[in-house]
PDB file of C-alpha atoms in Angstrom:
ATOM      1  CA  ILE A   1     217.688 301.227  37.139  1.00 92.00           C
ATOM      2  CA  ALA A   2     220.503 303.589  36.169  1.00 91.00           C
ATOM      3  CA  TYR A   3     222.871 301.666  38.434  1.00 92.00           C
ATOM      4  CA  LEU A   4     221.873 298.291  36.890  1.00 94.00           C
ATOM      5  CA  VAL A   5     222.431 299.578  33.372  1.00 91.00           C
ATOM      6  CA  SER A   6     225.748 301.205  34.339  1.00 89.00           C
ATOM      7  CA  ALA A   7     226.800 297.906  35.845  1.00 93.00           C
ATOM      8  CA  GLY A   8     226.274 296.123  32.482  1.00 93.00           C
ATOM      9  CA  VAL A   9     222.756 294.783  32.826  1.00 94.00           C
ATOM     10  CA  ASP A  10     220.958 294.666  29.510  1.00 94.00           C
ATOM     11  CA  PRO A  11     218.250 297.365  29.611  1.00 93.00           C
ATOM     12  CA  ASP A  12     215.930 295.023  27.749  1.00 93.00           C
ATOM     13  CA  ARG A  13     215.990 292.669  30.714  1.00 94.00           C
ATOM     14  CA  VAL A  14     214.938 295.279  33.281  1.00 95.00           C
ATOM     15  CA  MET A  15     211.268 295.818  34.114  1.00 95.00           C
ATOM     16  CA  ALA A  16     209.879 298.590  36.321  1.00 96.00           C
ATOM     17  CA  ILE A  17     206.281 298.609  37.519  1.00 95.00           C
ATOM     18  CA  THR A  18     204.425 301.532  39.086  1.00 90.00           C
ATOM     19  CA  PHE A  19     200.787 302.318  39.668  1.00 86.00           C
ATOM     20  CA  THR A  20     199.719 305.116  37.301  1.00 90.00           C
ATOM     21  CA  ASN A  21     200.426 305.829  33.677  1.00 92.00           C
ATOM     22  CA  LYS A  22     201.601 309.318  34.631  1.00 93.00           C
ATOM     23  CA  ALA A  23     204.136 307.936  37.086  1.00 91.00           C
ATOM     24  CA  ALA A  24     205.332 305.293  34.563  1.00 92.00           C
ATOM     25  CA  GLU A  25     205.870 307.961  31.905  1.00 93.00           C
ATOM     26  CA  GLU A  26     207.825 310.218  34.308  1.00 93.00           C
ATOM     27  CA  MET A  27     209.997 307.331  35.429  1.00 91.00           C
ATOM     28  CA  ARG A  28     210.620 306.308  31.758  1.00 91.00           C
ATOM     29  CA  ARG A  29     211.739 309.909  30.927  1.00 92.00           C
ATOM     30  CA  ARG A  30     214.090 310.017  33.968  1.00 92.00           C
ATOM     31  CA  VAL A  31     215.700 306.771  33.046  1.00 90.00           C
ATOM     32  CA  GLU A  32     216.242 307.849  29.421  1.00 90.00           C
ATOM     33  CA  ARG A  33     217.852 311.103  30.587  1.00 91.00           C
ATOM     34  CA  MET A  34     220.179 309.273  32.992  1.00 90.00           C
ATOM     35  CA  VAL A  35     221.324 306.323  30.932  1.00 87.00           C
ATOM     36  CA  GLY A  36     220.246 307.135  27.378  1.00 85.00           C
ATOM     37  CA  GLU A  37     218.388 303.813  27.108  1.00 80.00           C
ATOM     38  CA  ARG A  38     214.736 303.011  26.916  1.00 83.00           C
ATOM     39  CA  VAL A  39     213.673 300.583  29.705  1.00 88.00           C
ATOM     40  CA  PHE A  40     210.306 298.865  30.012  1.00 93.00           C
ATOM     41  CA  VAL A  41     208.383 300.878  32.583  1.00 94.00           C
ATOM     42  CA  SER A  42     204.688 300.138  32.956  1.00 95.00           C
ATOM     43  CA  THR A  43     201.723 299.742  35.202  1.00 96.00           C
ATOM     44  CA  PHE A  44     200.630 296.241  36.244  1.00 96.00           C
ATOM     45  CA  HIS A  45     197.479 296.521  34.095  1.00 96.00           C
ATOM     46  CA  SER A  46     199.439 297.713  30.992  1.00 96.00           C
ATOM     47  CA  PHE A  47     201.908 294.918  31.403  1.00 97.00           C
ATOM     48  CA  CYS A  48     199.189 292.305  31.768  1.00 98.00           C
ATOM     49  CA  ALA A  49     197.245 293.668  28.769  1.00 97.00           C
ATOM     50  CA  ARG A  50     200.425 293.452  26.606  1.00 97.00           C
ATOM     51  CA  LEU A  51     201.161 289.906  27.964  1.00 98.00           C
ATOM     52  CA  LEU A  52     197.618 288.685  27.230  1.00 98.00           C
ATOM     53  CA  ARG A  53     197.582 290.239  23.724  1.00 97.00           C
ATOM     54  CA  ARG A  54     200.479 287.962  22.920  1.00 97.00           C
ATOM     55  CA  GLU A  55     199.690 284.857  25.006  1.00 98.00           C
ATOM     56  CA  ILE A  56     195.996 284.521  25.810  1.00 97.00           C
ATOM     57  CA  HIS A  57     195.569 282.144  22.849  1.00 97.00           C
ATOM     58  CA  HIS A  58     197.148 279.517  25.138  1.00 97.00           C
ATOM     59  CA  MET A  59     193.942 279.648  27.133  1.00 95.00           C
ATOM     60  CA  ASP A  60     191.662 279.368  24.061  1.00 93.00           C
ATOM     61  CA  ARG A  61     190.812 283.059  23.986  1.00 94.00           C
ATOM     62  CA  GLU A  62     191.228 285.445  21.144  1.00 95.00           C
ATOM     63  CA  THR A  63     194.036 287.978  21.290  1.00 96.00           C
ATOM     64  CA  THR A  64     191.700 290.605  19.803  1.00 97.00           C
ATOM     65  CA  PHE A  65     189.765 290.933  23.118  1.00 97.00           C
ATOM     66  CA  SER A  66     188.383 294.315  24.087  1.00 97.00           C
ATOM     67  CA  ILE A  67     188.882 295.874  27.559  1.00 98.00           C
ATOM     68  CA  TYR A  68     185.795 297.013  29.369  1.00 98.00           C
ATOM     69  CA  ASP A  69     186.024 300.174  31.430  1.00 96.00           C
ATOM     70  CA  ARG A  70     183.880 300.843  34.482  1.00 95.00           C
ATOM     71  CA  SER A  71     181.007 302.140  32.460  1.00 96.00           C
ATOM     72  CA  ASP A  72     181.026 299.134  30.123  1.00 97.00           C
ATOM     73  CA  SER A  73     181.142 296.702  33.082  1.00 98.00           C
ATOM     74  CA  GLN A  74     178.376 298.477  34.909  1.00 97.00           C
ATOM     75  CA  SER A  75     176.133 298.240  31.771  1.00 97.00           C
ATOM     76  CA  ALA A  76     176.869 294.540  31.539  1.00 98.00           C
ATOM     77  CA  VAL A  77     175.999 293.929  35.229  1.00 98.00           C
ATOM     78  CA  ARG A  78     172.820 296.005  34.814  1.00 97.00           C
ATOM     79  CA  ARG A  79     171.845 293.722  31.892  1.00 97.00           C
ATOM     80  CA  VAL A  80     172.442 290.644  33.994  1.00 98.00           C
ATOM     81  CA  VAL A  81     170.472 291.974  36.952  1.00 97.00           C
ATOM     82  CA  LYS A  82     167.535 292.610  34.560  1.00 97.00           C
ATOM     83  CA  ASP A  83     167.864 289.147  32.906  1.00 97.00           C
ATOM     84  CA  LEU A  84     167.744 287.471  36.371  1.00 97.00           C
ATOM     85  CA  ASN A  85     164.575 289.493  37.192  1.00 97.00           C
ATOM     86  CA  LEU A  86     166.232 291.043  40.262  1.00 97.00           C
ATOM     87  CA  GLU A  87     165.320 294.378  41.785  1.00 96.00           C
ATOM     88  CA  PRO A  88     168.036 296.904  40.776  1.00 94.00           C
ATOM     89  CA  LYS A  89     167.407 298.946  43.889  1.00 94.00           C
ATOM     90  CA  VAL A  90     168.355 295.924  46.035  1.00 95.00           C
ATOM     91  CA  TYR A  91     171.016 294.612  43.659  1.00 97.00           C
ATOM     92  CA  SER A  92     172.525 297.905  42.577  1.00 96.00           C
ATOM     93  CA  PRO A  93     174.706 297.321  39.470  1.00 96.00           C
ATOM     94  CA  SER A  94     177.362 299.600  40.929  1.00 96.00           C
ATOM     95  CA  ASP A  95     177.467 297.796  44.279  1.00 97.00           C
ATOM     96  CA  MET A  96     177.380 294.392  42.640  1.00 97.00           C
ATOM     97  CA  LEU A  97     180.270 295.334  40.331  1.00 97.00           C
ATOM     98  CA  SER A  98     182.306 296.604  43.301  1.00 96.00           C
ATOM     99  CA  ARG A  99     181.806 293.282  45.075  1.00 96.00           C
ATOM    100  CA  ILE A 100     182.671 291.284  41.960  1.00 97.00           C
ATOM    101  CA  SER A 101     185.862 293.382  41.715  1.00 96.00           C
ATOM    102  CA  GLN A 102     186.742 292.516  45.288  1.00 95.00           C
ATOM    103  CA  LEU A 103     186.228 288.799  44.597  1.00 96.00           C
ATOM    104  CA  LYS A 104     188.353 288.979  41.522  1.00 97.00           C
ATOM    105  CA  ASN A 105     191.082 290.736  43.518  1.00 95.00           C
ATOM    106  CA  ASP A 106     190.982 287.768  45.903  1.00 95.00           C
ATOM    107  CA  LEU A 107     190.982 285.359  42.856  1.00 97.00           C
ATOM    108  CA  VAL A 108     187.639 283.963  43.893  1.00 97.00           C
ATOM    109  CA  ASP A 109     185.512 282.732  40.941  1.00 96.00           C
ATOM    110  CA  PRO A 110     181.672 282.516  40.871  1.00 97.00           C
ATOM    111  CA  ASP A 111     181.576 278.762  41.840  1.00 96.00           C
ATOM    112  CA  GLU A 112     183.976 279.341  44.770  1.00 97.00           C
ATOM    113  CA  TRP A 113     181.863 282.273  46.028  1.00 97.00           C
ATOM    114  CA  ARG A 114     178.664 280.248  45.670  1.00 95.00           C
ATOM    115  CA  GLU A 115     180.160 277.677  48.085  1.00 95.00           C
ATOM    116  CA  GLU A 116     181.090 280.396  50.538  1.00 92.00           C
ATOM    117  CA  ALA A 117     177.998 282.517  50.173  1.00 91.00           C
ATOM    118  CA  VAL A 118     175.801 283.000  53.217  1.00 90.00           C
ATOM    119  CA  GLY A 119     172.242 284.212  52.665  1.00 92.00           C
ATOM    120  CA  ILE A 120     170.120 284.946  49.650  1.00 94.00           C
ATOM    121  CA  LYS A 121     171.903 288.179  48.602  1.00 95.00           C
ATOM    122  CA  ASP A 122     175.284 286.486  48.537  1.00 95.00           C
ATOM    123  CA  GLN A 123     173.802 283.573  46.486  1.00 96.00           C
ATOM    124  CA  LYS A 124     172.327 286.066  44.039  1.00 97.00           C
ATOM    125  CA  LEU A 125     175.719 287.831  43.823  1.00 97.00           C
ATOM    126  CA  ALA A 126     177.163 284.509  42.699  1.00 97.00           C
ATOM    127  CA  ASP A 127     174.544 284.337  39.911  1.00 97.00           C
ATOM    128  CA  ILE A 128     175.232 287.913  38.916  1.00 98.00           C
ATOM    129  CA  TYR A 129     178.992 287.275  38.920  1.00 98.00           C
ATOM    130  CA  GLU A 130     178.527 284.193  36.763  1.00 98.00           C
ATOM    131  CA  GLY A 131     176.226 285.975  34.347  1.00 98.00           C
ATOM    132  CA  TYR A 132     178.672 288.959  34.092  1.00 98.00           C
ATOM    133  CA  GLN A 133     181.527 286.674  33.192  1.00 98.00           C
ATOM    134  CA  GLU A 134     179.372 285.022  30.541  1.00 98.00           C
ATOM    135  CA  VAL A 135     178.640 288.439  29.031  1.00 98.00           C
ATOM    136  CA  LEU A 136     182.357 289.238  28.978  1.00 98.00           C
ATOM    137  CA  HIS A 137     183.138 285.887  27.342  1.00 97.00           C
ATOM    138  CA  GLU A 138     180.336 286.278  24.717  1.00 96.00           C
ATOM    139  CA  ASN A 139     181.769 289.691  23.769  1.00 97.00           C
ATOM    140  CA  ASN A 140     185.381 288.551  23.821  1.00 97.00           C
ATOM    141  CA  ALA A 141     186.065 291.090  26.552  1.00 98.00           C
ATOM    142  CA  LEU A 142     188.017 291.426  29.768  1.00 98.00           C
ATOM    143  CA  ASP A 143     187.583 294.024  32.484  1.00 98.00           C
ATOM    144  CA  PHE A 144     190.484 295.634  34.408  1.00 96.00           C
ATOM    145  CA  ASP A 145     190.478 293.042  37.166  1.00 97.00           C
ATOM    146  CA  ASP A 146     190.521 290.207  34.561  1.00 98.00           C
ATOM    147  CA  LEU A 147     193.729 291.614  33.138  1.00 98.00           C
ATOM    148  CA  LEU A 148     195.425 290.701  36.376  1.00 97.00           C
ATOM    149  CA  SER A 149     193.659 287.445  37.239  1.00 97.00           C
ATOM    150  CA  GLU A 150     193.982 286.041  33.736  1.00 98.00           C
ATOM    151  CA  ALA A 151     197.702 286.863  33.779  1.00 98.00           C
ATOM    152  CA  VAL A 152     197.985 284.887  37.029  1.00 98.00           C
ATOM    153  CA  ARG A 153     196.120 281.963  35.435  1.00 97.00           C
ATOM    154  CA  LEU A 154     198.239 282.107  32.346  1.00 98.00           C
ATOM    155  CA  PHE A 155     201.416 281.793  34.323  1.00 98.00           C
ATOM    156  CA  ARG A 156     199.991 279.014  36.470  1.00 97.00           C
ATOM    157  CA  GLU A 157     198.638 276.941  33.627  1.00 97.00           C
ATOM    158  CA  ASN A 158     201.443 277.508  31.087  1.00 97.00           C
ATOM    159  CA  PRO A 159     204.885 276.926  32.600  1.00 96.00           C
ATOM    160  CA  ALA A 160     206.656 277.406  29.246  1.00 97.00           C
ATOM    161  CA  VAL A 161     205.184 280.890  28.837  1.00 97.00           C
ATOM    162  CA  LEU A 162     206.211 281.778  32.411  1.00 98.00           C
ATOM    163  CA  ARG A 163     209.720 280.574  31.851  1.00 97.00           C
ATOM    164  CA  SER A 164     210.092 282.701  28.732  1.00 96.00           C
ATOM    165  CA  TYR A 165     209.100 285.815  30.612  1.00 97.00           C
ATOM    166  CA  GLN A 166     211.269 284.926  33.613  1.00 96.00           C
ATOM    167  CA  GLU A 167     214.186 284.780  31.153  1.00 94.00           C
ATOM    168  CA  ARG A 168     213.377 288.240  29.811  1.00 93.00           C
ATOM    169  CA  CYS A 169     212.849 289.780  33.217  1.00 95.00           C
ATOM    170  CA  GLU A 170     216.252 289.502  34.913  1.00 96.00           C
ATOM    171  CA  HIS A 171     215.466 292.453  37.220  1.00 97.00           C
ATOM    172  CA  LEU A 172     212.044 293.597  38.440  1.00 97.00           C
ATOM    173  CA  LEU A 173     211.461 296.845  40.244  1.00 97.00           C
ATOM    174  CA  VAL A 174     208.041 297.618  41.801  1.00 96.00           C
ATOM    175  CA  ASP A 175     207.046 300.966  43.248  1.00 93.00           C
ATOM    176  CA  GLU A 176     204.433 301.459  46.076  1.00 92.00           C
ATOM    177  CA  TYR A 177     204.407 297.793  46.959  1.00 94.00           C
ATOM    178  CA  GLN A 178     202.090 298.323  49.903  1.00 92.00           C
ATOM    179  CA  ASP A 179     199.350 299.097  47.337  1.00 92.00           C
ATOM    180  CA  THR A 180     199.623 295.766  45.491  1.00 94.00           C
ATOM    181  CA  ASN A 181     196.674 293.352  45.572  1.00 94.00           C
ATOM    182  CA  LEU A 182     196.975 289.586  45.580  1.00 95.00           C
ATOM    183  CA  PRO A 183     197.134 289.045  41.771  1.00 97.00           C
ATOM    184  CA  GLN A 184     199.838 291.801  41.409  1.00 96.00           C
ATOM    185  CA  HIS A 185     201.905 290.248  44.191  1.00 95.00           C
ATOM    186  CA  LEU A 186     201.607 286.738  42.531  1.00 96.00           C
ATOM    187  CA  ILE A 187     202.590 288.174  39.160  1.00 97.00           C
ATOM    188  CA  ALA A 188     205.712 289.859  40.644  1.00 96.00           C
ATOM    189  CA  ARG A 189     206.581 286.681  42.566  1.00 95.00           C
ATOM    190  CA  ALA A 190     206.147 284.552  39.372  1.00 96.00           C
ATOM    191  CA  LEU A 191     208.280 286.835  37.206  1.00 96.00           C
ATOM    192  CA  GLN A 192     211.110 286.558  39.710  1.00 93.00           C
ATOM    193  CA  GLY A 193     210.734 282.860  40.392  1.00 90.00           C
ATOM    194  CA  LYS A 194     214.074 282.275  38.678  1.00 91.00           C
ATOM    195  CA  HIS A 195     216.445 285.207  39.080  1.00 93.00           C
ATOM    196  CA  LYS A 196     214.948 286.536  42.387  1.00 92.00           C
ATOM    197  CA  ASN A 197     216.194 290.024  41.525  1.00 95.00           C
ATOM    198  CA  ILE A 198     213.301 292.061  42.781  1.00 96.00           C
ATOM    199  CA  THR A 199     213.410 295.536  44.280  1.00 96.00           C
ATOM    200  CA  ALA A 200     210.167 296.489  46.078  1.00 95.00           C
ATOM    201  CA  VAL A 201     209.739 300.017  47.448  1.00 94.00           C
ATOM    202  CA  GLY A 202     206.904 300.550  49.869  1.00 92.00           C
ATOM    203  CA  ASP A 203     205.777 301.631  53.301  1.00 90.00           C
ATOM    204  CA  PRO A 204     203.255 299.670  55.280  1.00 87.00           C
ATOM    205  CA  ASP A 205     202.302 302.800  57.200  1.00 88.00           C
ATOM    206  CA  GLN A 206     201.063 304.310  53.940  1.00 87.00           C
ATOM    207  CA  MET A 207     198.750 301.521  52.886  1.00 83.00           C
ATOM    208  CA  ILE A 208     195.419 303.299  52.314  1.00 81.00           C
ATOM    209  CA  TYR A 209     193.896 301.348  49.387  1.00 81.00           C
ATOM    210  CA  SER A 210     192.496 298.268  51.067  1.00 80.00           C
ATOM    211  CA  TRP A 211     189.098 299.296  49.717  1.00 75.00           C
ATOM    212  CA  ARG A 212     190.384 298.526  46.253  1.00 76.00           C
ATOM    213  CA  GLY A 213     192.098 295.262  47.098  1.00 81.00           C
ATOM    214  CA  ALA A 214     195.477 296.391  48.376  1.00 84.00           C
ATOM    215  CA  ARG A 215     196.886 293.641  50.641  1.00 90.00           C
ATOM    216  CA  LEU A 216     199.145 294.631  53.472  1.00 87.00           C
ATOM    217  CA  GLU A 217     200.526 291.089  53.765  1.00 90.00           C
ATOM    218  CA  ASN A 218     202.290 291.503  50.421  1.00 91.00           C
ATOM    219  CA  ILE A 219     204.864 293.844  51.935  1.00 90.00           C
ATOM    220  CA  LEU A 220     204.838 292.584  55.587  1.00 86.00           C
ATOM    221  CA  GLU A 221     205.529 288.970  54.412  1.00 86.00           C
ATOM    222  CA  PHE A 222     207.919 289.939  51.624  1.00 89.00           C
ATOM    223  CA  GLU A 223     210.779 288.371  53.500  1.00 88.00           C
ATOM    224  CA  ASN A 224     208.950 285.046  53.552  1.00 89.00           C
ATOM    225  CA  ASP A 225     208.506 285.067  49.782  1.00 88.00           C
ATOM    226  CA  PHE A 226     212.095 286.211  49.158  1.00 89.00           C
ATOM    227  CA  PRO A 227     214.050 284.825  52.180  1.00 88.00           C
ATOM    228  CA  ASP A 228     217.380 286.214  51.014  1.00 89.00           C
ATOM    229  CA  CYS A 229     216.183 289.764  50.575  1.00 92.00           C
ATOM    230  CA  THR A 230     217.827 292.804  52.208  1.00 93.00           C
ATOM    231  CA  ILE A 231     215.616 295.332  53.999  1.00 92.00           C
ATOM    232  CA  ILE A 232     216.798 298.891  53.641  1.00 94.00           C
ATOM    233  CA  LYS A 233     214.879 301.443  55.810  1.00 93.00           C
ATOM    234  CA  LEU A 234     214.654 304.938  54.294  1.00 92.00           C
ATOM    235  CA  GLU A 235     214.224 306.731  57.592  1.00 94.00           C
ATOM    236  CA  ARG A 236     215.496 310.169  56.785  1.00 95.00           C
ATOM    237  CA  ASN A 237     212.677 312.639  55.965  1.00 94.00           C
ATOM    238  CA  TYR A 238     213.405 315.638  53.777  1.00 94.00           C
ATOM    239  CA  ARG A 239     209.959 317.219  53.822  1.00 91.00           C
ATOM    240  CA  SER A 240     208.631 317.595  57.350  1.00 93.00           C
ATOM    241  CA  THR A 241     209.790 319.327  60.537  1.00 94.00           C
ATOM    242  CA  SER A 242     210.748 317.432  63.667  1.00 94.00           C
ATOM    243  CA  ASN A 243     207.524 318.261  65.424  1.00 94.00           C
ATOM    244  CA  ILE A 244     205.476 316.815  62.586  1.00 94.00           C
ATOM    245  CA  LEU A 245     207.569 313.570  62.496  1.00 93.00           C
ATOM    246  CA  ARG A 246     207.324 313.088  66.274  1.00 93.00           C
ATOM    247  CA  ALA A 247     203.530 313.574  66.242  1.00 93.00           C
ATOM    248  CA  ALA A 248     203.139 311.190  63.288  1.00 91.00           C
ATOM    249  CA  SER A 249     205.334 308.513  64.900  1.00 91.00           C
ATOM    250  CA  VAL A 250     203.520 308.645  68.184  1.00 91.00           C
ATOM    251  CA  CYS A 251     200.229 307.993  66.365  1.00 90.00           C
ATOM    252  CA  ILE A 252     201.330 305.351  63.876  1.00 89.00           C
ATOM    253  CA  ARG A 253     203.333 303.265  66.423  1.00 89.00           C
ATOM    254  CA  ASN A 254     199.967 302.079  67.802  1.00 88.00           C
ATOM    255  CA  ASN A 255     199.216 300.141  64.596  1.00 85.00           C
ATOM    256  CA  LEU A 256     199.444 296.439  65.364  1.00 81.00           C
ATOM    257  CA  ARG A 257     200.721 295.309  61.869  1.00 80.00           C
ATOM    258  CA  ARG A 258     203.690 297.291  60.797  1.00 84.00           C
ATOM    259  CA  GLN A 259     207.474 297.246  60.582  1.00 83.00           C
ATOM    260  CA  ASP A 260     209.039 299.648  63.077  1.00 86.00           C
ATOM    261  CA  LYS A 261     211.222 302.479  61.854  1.00 88.00           C
ATOM    262  CA  ALA A 262     212.540 305.717  63.354  1.00 88.00           C
ATOM    263  CA  LEU A 263     211.981 308.679  61.030  1.00 90.00           C
ATOM    264  CA  TRP A 264     214.354 311.611  61.534  1.00 93.00           C
ATOM    265  CA  THR A 265     215.203 314.948  59.842  1.00 94.00           C
ATOM    266  CA  ASP A 266     217.856 317.569  60.166  1.00 92.00           C
ATOM    267  CA  ARG A 267     215.315 320.292  59.602  1.00 91.00           C
ATOM    268  CA  GLU A 268     214.225 322.667  62.423  1.00 89.00           C
ATOM    269  CA  GLU A 269     211.759 321.817  65.124  1.00 91.00           C
ATOM    270  CA  GLY A 270     209.061 323.916  63.379  1.00 90.00           C
ATOM    271  CA  GLN A 271     205.714 325.091  64.734  1.00 90.00           C
ATOM    272  CA  PRO A 272     203.940 322.891  67.366  1.00 92.00           C
ATOM    273  CA  VAL A 273     201.361 320.539  65.863  1.00 91.00           C
ATOM    274  CA  GLN A 274     197.814 321.915  66.330  1.00 87.00           C
ATOM    275  CA  ILE A 275     194.559 320.016  66.594  1.00 88.00           C
ATOM    276  CA  ARG A 276     191.676 322.036  65.117  1.00 90.00           C
ATOM    277  CA  GLU A 277     188.048 321.106  64.609  1.00 93.00           C
ATOM    278  CA  LEU A 278     186.479 322.880  61.660  1.00 94.00           C
ATOM    279  CA  GLU A 279     182.963 323.063  60.207  1.00 94.00           C
ATOM    280  CA  ASN A 280     183.564 321.459  56.893  1.00 95.00           C
ATOM    281  CA  SER A 281     186.159 320.594  54.261  1.00 93.00           C
ATOM    282  CA  TYR A 282     186.090 324.094  52.764  1.00 95.00           C
ATOM    283  CA  ARG A 283     187.092 325.644  56.143  1.00 93.00           C
ATOM    284  CA  GLU A 284     189.722 322.938  56.536  1.00 93.00           C
ATOM    285  CA  GLY A 285     191.153 323.833  53.141  1.00 92.00           C
ATOM    286  CA  ASP A 286     191.252 327.543  54.013  1.00 93.00           C
ATOM    287  CA  PHE A 287     192.943 326.777  57.355  1.00 91.00           C
ATOM    288  CA  VAL A 288     195.615 324.421  55.863  1.00 86.00           C
ATOM    289  CA  GLY A 289     196.247 326.795  52.953  1.00 80.00           C
TER     290      GLY A 289
END
């Protein structure tokens, strides 16, 4: 970001996306210290909330919508389960909400899921999902997953709105790209549909959030989405000893879906890697500490 600004890029046309508010604030402070300019640094959810506050009226929704947190959403699902006379021990509101979240991360709506559903429980999930969306709509509310999926829909259905944001976003930088889900990837791809100035930092070997919708294909197929991109491998490790790097590389090279890299360090060999079996996590913490 500092390089772009020093090269004459307007700071107002640079957007940086990371995954936590804490990381975004730290990045914002660093940029201000380096270049003396305030750059738009945000999380995906914050960006989409801001986008929808301004533009959701294009989809016949009110810009005064509220945002449901996990507790609000779970209460809404519990109400739907009760209204459908379903047994909450079988259709746990927490479990149903998690499955609905997965479907939203895959951009699957209730009708699409109903067509795919196999078995009674999946069919009932479609009913619960549909009822949950009706509750959200009645209360002029979105949940966290809706912030992303509605932003995707906004860009797809309103080309003029998309073009205006493409104009503003001359450069897009995304951190931890291996942790992006499908909607986040589509939002990034849409924003850079014109300038194609996107910098994505990530490591397929560190993708550990598939349980919350992270999609490894986003980074592995990045070159297909942006054919003229340049891949820069950051292979020097400043933290670990040579023995640790060798042990990690021997393990991770067995993964079938990854981009090969050769990590190296100029640090000492260090202690040999040990394999220890311990009674519990407390013992493990004591041993590592």
